XYZ file of C-alpha atoms in Angstrom:
493
model
C 168.922 148.703 156.802
C 165.178 148.065 156.481
C 164.644 151.743 155.703
C 167.003 151.527 152.738
C 165.279 148.467 151.294
C 161.888 150.150 151.623
C 163.187 153.123 149.654
C 164.156 150.991 146.655
C 160.607 150.317 145.358
C 159.686 153.965 145.884
C 162.685 155.023 143.820
C 161.799 152.503 141.126
C 158.224 153.797 140.966
C 159.471 157.315 140.531
C 161.853 156.306 137.776
C 159.174 154.372 135.912
C 157.065 157.505 135.698
C 159.906 159.455 134.089
C 159.354 161.245 130.797
C 160.163 159.971 127.322
C 162.240 162.406 125.298
C 161.657 162.902 121.610
C 158.646 163.948 119.511
C 155.299 162.202 119.810
C 154.185 160.646 116.540
C 151.640 162.273 114.281
C 150.504 160.601 111.085
C 151.956 162.491 108.100
C 149.551 164.421 105.929
C 148.980 163.407 102.319
C 147.174 165.041 99.417
C 143.833 163.270 98.902
C 141.541 164.264 95.988
C 137.826 164.749 96.556
C 136.890 162.261 93.828
C 138.387 159.927 91.266
C 138.843 161.764 87.971
C 138.316 158.733 85.732
C 135.152 157.546 87.519
C 132.122 157.974 85.254
C 128.415 157.998 85.971
C 128.409 154.235 85.494
C 130.231 153.820 88.791
C 128.168 154.227 91.922
C 129.781 155.332 95.183
C 130.034 152.677 97.852
C 127.197 153.008 100.331
C 127.021 151.810 103.953
C 125.295 148.576 102.943
C 128.160 147.889 100.537
C 130.608 147.543 103.408
C 129.414 144.338 105.026
C 131.570 141.293 104.552
C 131.000 139.635 101.186
C 133.794 137.127 101.396
C 137.016 137.000 99.354
C 137.048 139.514 96.521
C 137.744 136.962 93.793
C 134.426 135.199 94.473
C 132.670 138.151 92.862
C 133.765 136.772 89.493
C 131.752 133.587 90.056
C 134.422 131.184 88.769
C 134.780 127.968 90.790
C 138.146 127.109 89.241
C 139.528 130.533 90.150
C 138.151 130.173 93.684
C 139.972 126.865 94.155
C 143.262 128.305 92.902
C 143.020 131.439 95.037
C 142.517 129.405 98.195
C 145.946 127.848 97.656
C 147.827 131.130 97.518
C 147.722 131.986 101.225
C 148.906 128.510 102.228
C 151.248 127.443 99.440
C 152.707 130.563 97.819
C 156.354 130.777 98.827
C 156.593 134.555 98.520
C 153.701 134.866 100.957
C 155.408 132.327 103.232
C 158.544 134.466 103.204
C 156.600 137.575 104.249
C 154.799 135.569 106.933
C 158.160 134.547 108.382
C 159.308 138.176 108.282
C 156.168 139.155 110.197
C 156.913 136.559 112.881
C 160.459 137.879 113.122
C 159.153 141.419 113.611
C 156.822 140.281 116.381
C 159.714 138.532 118.106
C 161.706 141.762 117.943
C 158.915 143.488 119.867
C 159.304 140.964 122.681
C 163.066 141.406 122.525
C 162.792 145.179 122.882
C 160.236 144.892 125.688
C 162.576 142.635 127.683
C 164.870 145.611 128.324
C 162.185 147.164 130.515
C 162.663 144.482 133.168
C 165.527 143.577 135.526
C 167.878 140.714 134.783
C 168.480 138.033 137.380
C 171.349 135.576 137.471
C 172.725 132.850 139.696
C 176.169 131.317 139.947
C 177.885 128.708 142.041
C 181.456 127.468 142.226
C 183.732 125.218 144.226
C 187.526 125.508 144.155
C 190.631 124.460 146.055
C 193.296 127.180 146.289
C 196.755 127.790 147.716
C 197.845 131.232 148.855
C 200.993 132.816 147.432
C 203.185 135.515 149.006
C 201.816 137.302 152.043
C 198.678 136.411 153.962
C 195.424 137.267 152.156
C 191.872 137.460 153.435
C 189.355 136.218 150.906
C 185.562 136.818 151.002
C 183.860 135.125 153.898
C 186.648 135.944 156.361
C 188.903 133.156 155.127
C 192.630 133.800 155.636
C 194.885 132.303 152.987
C 198.509 132.419 154.049
C 201.537 131.842 151.908
C 201.432 128.127 152.497
C 197.724 127.747 153.194
C 195.721 125.344 151.041
C 191.957 125.529 151.389
C 188.559 125.154 149.779
C 186.334 127.978 148.535
C 182.610 127.422 148.041
C 180.622 130.258 146.431
C 176.865 130.583 145.740
C 175.452 133.955 144.678
C 172.440 135.677 143.118
C 172.848 138.822 141.023
C 170.279 141.363 139.835
C 170.655 144.460 137.690
C 168.239 146.946 136.199
C 168.644 150.026 134.074
C 165.557 152.209 134.586
C 164.190 153.732 131.402
C 164.689 157.297 132.630
C 164.385 159.043 129.281
C 162.089 156.658 127.424
C 164.741 155.121 125.176
C 163.513 151.575 125.743
C 159.873 152.590 125.505
C 160.632 154.280 122.200
C 162.361 151.126 120.990
C 159.358 149.025 121.991
C 156.980 151.432 120.284
C 159.149 151.479 117.169
C 159.348 147.690 117.145
C 155.561 147.494 117.372
C 155.210 149.882 114.436
C 157.732 147.845 112.449
C 155.805 144.666 113.264
C 152.600 146.310 112.082
C 154.398 147.323 108.877
C 155.549 143.728 108.426
C 151.961 142.589 108.924
C 150.811 145.006 106.230
C 153.623 143.765 103.989
C 152.234 140.261 104.460
C 148.742 141.452 103.536
C 150.160 143.242 100.501
C 152.064 140.127 99.422
C 148.868 138.079 99.631
C 146.917 140.689 97.682
C 149.641 140.939 95.037
C 149.893 137.156 94.625
C 146.124 136.684 94.552
C 145.702 139.550 92.114
C 148.450 138.299 89.816
C 146.928 134.825 89.908
C 143.525 136.182 88.880
C 145.057 138.261 86.092
C 147.069 135.325 84.769
C 143.980 133.132 85.022
C 141.825 135.485 82.956
C 144.623 135.931 80.425
C 144.766 132.152 80.128
C 140.995 131.975 79.671
C 141.208 134.659 76.983
C 143.814 132.535 75.209
C 141.455 129.553 75.468
C 138.823 131.643 73.702
C 141.402 132.708 71.125
C 142.358 129.075 70.588
C 138.770 128.218 69.687
C 138.755 131.105 67.215
C 142.029 129.945 65.699
C 140.688 126.416 65.406
C 137.618 127.819 63.654
C 139.925 129.819 61.390
C 141.857 126.673 60.488
C 138.562 124.934 59.694
C 137.432 127.893 57.602
C 140.693 128.033 55.657
C 140.499 124.296 55.050
C 137.040 124.719 53.535
C 138.284 127.611 51.419
C 141.232 125.528 50.233
C 138.925 122.665 49.299
C 136.614 125.060 47.447
C 139.536 126.627 45.591
C 141.005 123.249 44.671
C 137.637 122.149 43.280
C 137.346 125.341 41.244
C 140.928 124.897 40.037
C 140.148 121.323 38.967
C 137.170 122.658 37.014
C 139.395 125.248 35.345
C 137.578 128.147 36.983
C 140.262 129.176 39.504
C 143.932 129.862 38.855
C 146.893 128.077 40.429
C 147.878 131.167 42.526
C 144.461 130.996 44.222
C 145.246 127.476 45.440
C 148.674 128.531 46.672
C 147.164 131.514 48.477
C 144.620 129.268 50.195
C 147.368 126.858 51.254
C 149.430 129.763 52.625
C 146.524 131.073 54.688
C 145.877 127.627 56.129
C 149.536 127.196 57.125
C 149.639 130.637 58.754
C 146.484 129.879 60.749
C 147.981 126.625 62.005
C 151.171 128.451 63.009
C 149.149 131.043 64.930
C 147.300 128.270 66.754
C 150.624 126.734 67.772
C 151.972 130.098 68.953
C 148.846 130.593 71.046
C 149.545 127.282 72.786
C 152.976 128.560 73.816
C 151.468 131.680 75.378
C 148.857 129.605 77.210
C 151.477 127.247 78.598
C 153.476 130.224 79.889
C 150.500 131.546 81.861
C 149.714 128.062 83.152
C 153.276 127.686 84.424
C 153.095 131.100 86.106
C 149.901 130.067 87.894
C 151.607 126.879 89.086
C 154.335 128.915 90.782
C 151.774 131.202 92.421
C 149.917 128.253 93.987
C 153.149 126.576 95.073
C 153.080 123.606 92.702
C 155.633 122.350 90.153
C 154.811 123.467 86.636
C 155.547 119.940 85.392
C 152.577 118.435 87.240
C 150.141 121.349 87.141
C 147.412 122.033 84.612
C 144.314 124.186 84.239
C 141.314 122.846 82.284
C 140.606 124.570 78.977
C 137.569 126.808 79.271
C 137.091 129.896 77.076
C 136.549 133.231 78.781
C 132.890 134.215 79.008
C 132.858 136.291 82.213
C 132.518 140.049 82.331
C 133.710 142.399 85.092
C 131.359 142.532 88.085
C 129.962 145.890 89.215
C 132.509 147.536 91.475
C 131.273 150.303 93.769
C 133.928 152.934 94.374
C 135.023 154.134 97.776
C 135.642 157.784 98.484
C 139.321 158.533 97.801
C 140.052 159.175 101.480
C 139.188 155.578 102.380
C 142.024 154.396 100.156
C 144.444 155.437 102.902
C 142.778 152.939 105.243
C 142.390 150.066 102.804
C 145.628 149.562 100.918
C 148.187 147.484 102.825
C 151.144 149.148 101.107
C 149.966 152.543 102.374
C 149.482 151.099 105.847
C 152.997 149.644 105.777
C 154.528 152.955 104.667
C 152.672 154.849 107.410
C 153.793 152.384 110.078
C 157.403 152.705 108.924
C 157.121 156.457 109.360
C 155.909 155.816 112.915
C 158.824 153.469 113.573
C 161.287 156.046 112.241
C 159.765 158.677 114.512
C 160.425 156.520 117.577
C 164.093 156.211 116.624
C 164.384 159.987 117.017
C 163.487 159.559 120.680
C 166.040 156.769 121.025
C 168.754 158.997 119.556
C 167.798 161.935 121.786
C 167.804 159.780 124.930
C 171.487 159.037 124.334
C 172.259 162.646 125.306
C 171.209 161.985 128.907
C 172.962 159.941 131.610
C 171.933 156.367 132.333
C 171.383 154.811 135.741
C 172.070 151.195 136.593
C 170.866 149.568 139.812
C 172.628 146.369 140.810
C 172.400 144.008 143.757
C 174.080 140.735 144.619
C 174.092 138.368 147.552
C 175.243 134.906 148.436
C 177.379 132.689 150.605
C 181.140 132.117 150.535
C 182.804 129.554 152.839
C 185.852 127.339 153.122
C 183.847 124.437 154.500
C 180.883 122.789 152.924
C 179.209 122.118 156.275
C 179.010 125.806 157.213
C 178.552 127.123 153.707
C 174.912 128.286 153.873
C 175.044 129.927 157.308
C 174.624 133.560 158.313
C 178.288 134.282 159.121
C 179.218 133.486 155.529
C 176.569 135.724 153.930
C 177.902 138.410 151.570
C 175.913 141.078 149.670
C 176.224 144.338 147.803
C 173.721 146.959 146.630
C 174.235 150.236 144.848
C 173.501 152.509 141.874
C 175.806 153.502 139.019
C 175.325 156.692 137.017
C 177.015 156.867 133.606
C 177.196 159.913 131.338
C 179.082 160.475 128.108
C 181.067 163.709 128.193
C 182.665 163.577 124.752
C 182.062 161.249 121.817
C 183.441 163.181 118.851
C 179.985 164.104 117.518
C 178.638 160.537 117.506
C 175.348 161.352 119.235
C 174.793 164.437 117.109
C 175.318 162.410 113.945
C 172.936 159.683 115.094
C 170.287 162.235 115.996
C 170.557 163.903 112.604
C 170.424 160.501 110.957
C 167.234 159.654 112.876
C 165.550 162.869 111.711
C 166.648 162.241 108.120
C 165.388 158.653 108.263
C 162.017 159.908 109.460
C 161.856 162.501 106.667
C 162.655 159.750 104.175
C 159.897 157.537 105.602
C 157.392 160.398 105.334
C 158.392 161.013 101.714
C 158.028 157.301 100.965
C 154.584 157.312 102.574
C 153.409 160.257 100.490
C 154.881 158.721 97.341
C 153.027 155.485 98.089
C 149.768 157.409 98.464
C 150.300 159.206 95.151
C 151.149 155.941 93.404
C 147.999 154.374 94.848
C 145.770 157.059 93.357
C 147.589 156.709 90.041
C 146.959 152.965 90.178
C 143.239 153.494 90.706
C 142.945 156.110 87.960
C 144.910 153.964 85.487
C 142.618 150.989 85.991
C 139.491 153.156 85.927
C 140.363 154.668 82.569
C 141.380 151.255 81.252
C 138.040 149.730 82.213
C 136.105 152.674 80.801
C 137.883 152.649 77.457
C 137.860 148.867 77.115
C 134.123 148.806 77.764
C 133.678 151.183 74.843
C 136.054 149.118 72.721
C 134.038 145.959 73.341
C 130.907 147.542 71.882
C 132.773 148.890 68.863
C 134.642 145.640 68.281
C 131.451 143.594 68.489
C 130.020 145.761 65.718
C 133.198 145.260 63.694
C 132.946 141.474 64.078
C 129.327 141.555 62.921
C 130.165 143.608 59.833
C 133.179 141.425 59.024
C 131.059 138.265 59.237
C 128.464 139.731 56.878
C 131.205 140.814 54.475
C 132.708 137.322 54.384
C 129.337 135.729 53.678
C 128.736 138.114 50.772
C 132.247 137.710 49.331
C 132.106 133.889 49.527
C 128.849 133.851 47.593
C 130.319 136.222 45.009
C 133.439 134.062 44.733
C 131.354 130.954 44.152
C 129.510 132.876 41.464
C 132.815 133.892 39.901
C 132.300 137.635 40.266
C 135.244 138.316 42.613
C 138.782 136.975 42.955
C 140.053 134.737 45.745
C 142.163 137.632 47.035
C 138.961 139.331 48.168
C 137.935 136.155 49.994
C 141.302 136.070 51.773
C 140.941 139.705 52.781
C 137.443 139.152 54.168
C 138.510 136.034 56.075
C 141.555 137.723 57.582
C 139.469 140.718 58.615
C 136.880 138.552 60.386
C 139.354 136.312 62.192
C 141.492 139.262 63.243
C 138.435 141.134 64.561
C 137.314 138.079 66.533
C 140.741 137.614 68.093
C 140.911 141.301 68.976
C 137.516 141.025 70.674
C 138.739 138.046 72.728
C 141.870 139.970 73.682
C 139.830 142.995 74.789
C 137.627 140.744 76.915
C 140.719 139.383 78.651
C 142.160 142.851 79.164
C 138.882 144.016 80.709
C 139.061 141.242 83.286
C 142.713 142.026 83.981
C 141.840 145.692 84.512
C 138.944 144.738 86.794
C 141.317 142.723 88.952
C 143.800 145.585 88.807
C 141.165 148.003 90.093
C 140.267 145.680 92.959
C 143.955 145.460 93.865
C 144.307 149.230 93.587
C 141.394 149.660 95.997
C 143.019 147.344 98.502
C 141.039 144.200 97.652
C 137.254 144.142 97.650
C 135.143 146.627 99.525
C 135.525 145.666 103.143
C 138.227 146.643 105.607
C 138.214 144.211 108.546
C 139.811 145.526 111.733
C 143.490 144.621 111.979
C 144.595 142.017 114.519
C 145.160 143.354 118.014
C 148.885 142.828 117.812
C 148.994 145.016 114.689
C 146.597 147.707 115.859
C 147.809 148.249 119.394
C 150.088 151.126 118.364
C 147.878 153.534 116.446
C 147.838 156.481 118.805
C 147.272 159.871 117.268
C 150.217 162.020 118.416
C 149.895 165.546 119.551
C 153.018 167.202 118.245
C 155.493 166.972 115.414
C 158.619 169.146 115.525
C 159.660 168.439 111.949
C 157.908 167.519 108.717
């Protein structure tokens, strides 16, 4: 008997070294351009000294209020909290899958009083229960079972669970980046509205002065009644625009409250007009985008997880082996219960193979391949969308920078025109309609300039998001990076 027990660990060692069926994972290829099309000479490529840690990306804007708000996102944003919980679930699933690699152990104990029925019966432990025999049965046993991972099904499940957990971790990073980016964009839009509000207040003041001037001229018999009515109309319209601007500002303020996890009813952002300009943003080479964006990382990890499910489906075509053992004591008397004569045990393997399943395994295998192909397509689509995102924000920043210069010139000309027309109106050489036209042109040009400034900041944040957030790519946590082997073979693409 000792020889048999010595053979068990040798058999187990041999089984553990068995192969894993299914294709080894290879990262899918994706089309990567050599350079960004919309990058101009004003953008310098990122150099090695640009890649050291410079802290959170939003600090590059140098806004203390924005910094304070951004710090709240990771801890208080409920969407981020939801993704964090999903990441913890995915990590738990890795432990769940890994548990199948080990044996299961169990223990049981029972005590019963029984009466035999019919003919004499011998129960475990050598106890004879006759037709009229009443006796006690005491049972204590230990059970062990193990299904060796002969074909790598469990190992594939563990590997797939790890890849899924890494994808969930990247989803969490992407949720943080999205929330932080949206917060920054809403913040700069709000600041642009603060600047617009100052312009509208100045417009109201200017229209009030024009109304007073027109009323004085009307009282002197120099101006006509329609001029006064026109001045009153312009003043009312300016006040209405100022009120409408307040509604837009409140909407952005409420959106920021949700992003930082606070009730909109108790949240407020101080009024400060936008004065910031986009910071210089060195561009990475396009190929680094694949390593920086969390949504690309998540899509690639899901392709890896889908690949492992092919191995799981293929392993179902092979037989499974189960090793079980049990031992314990059974006795009719408590005093002699745990003694050698009452020892019982069993040990043996069980081989199970499916001979016919109506095409179930074939369907599951085909489904696994199709799921992998879908994951690869999603990965490549994510990569293409990422490059589109970068190019869109690059062209937006480039064009808006040109617009700022042109619009500043327009504001300067409009201001000069208004000064000239006001002097002419006071001299009685032009009508009030020309004053109204000059005022409207100036105030409209100023508001457009404020809007462009806000859009530039929004596009700058959008570009940072498109590049994966900042310049630096810290190494992923060990529990996310442990499954990044470069596979050797891919049977299907």
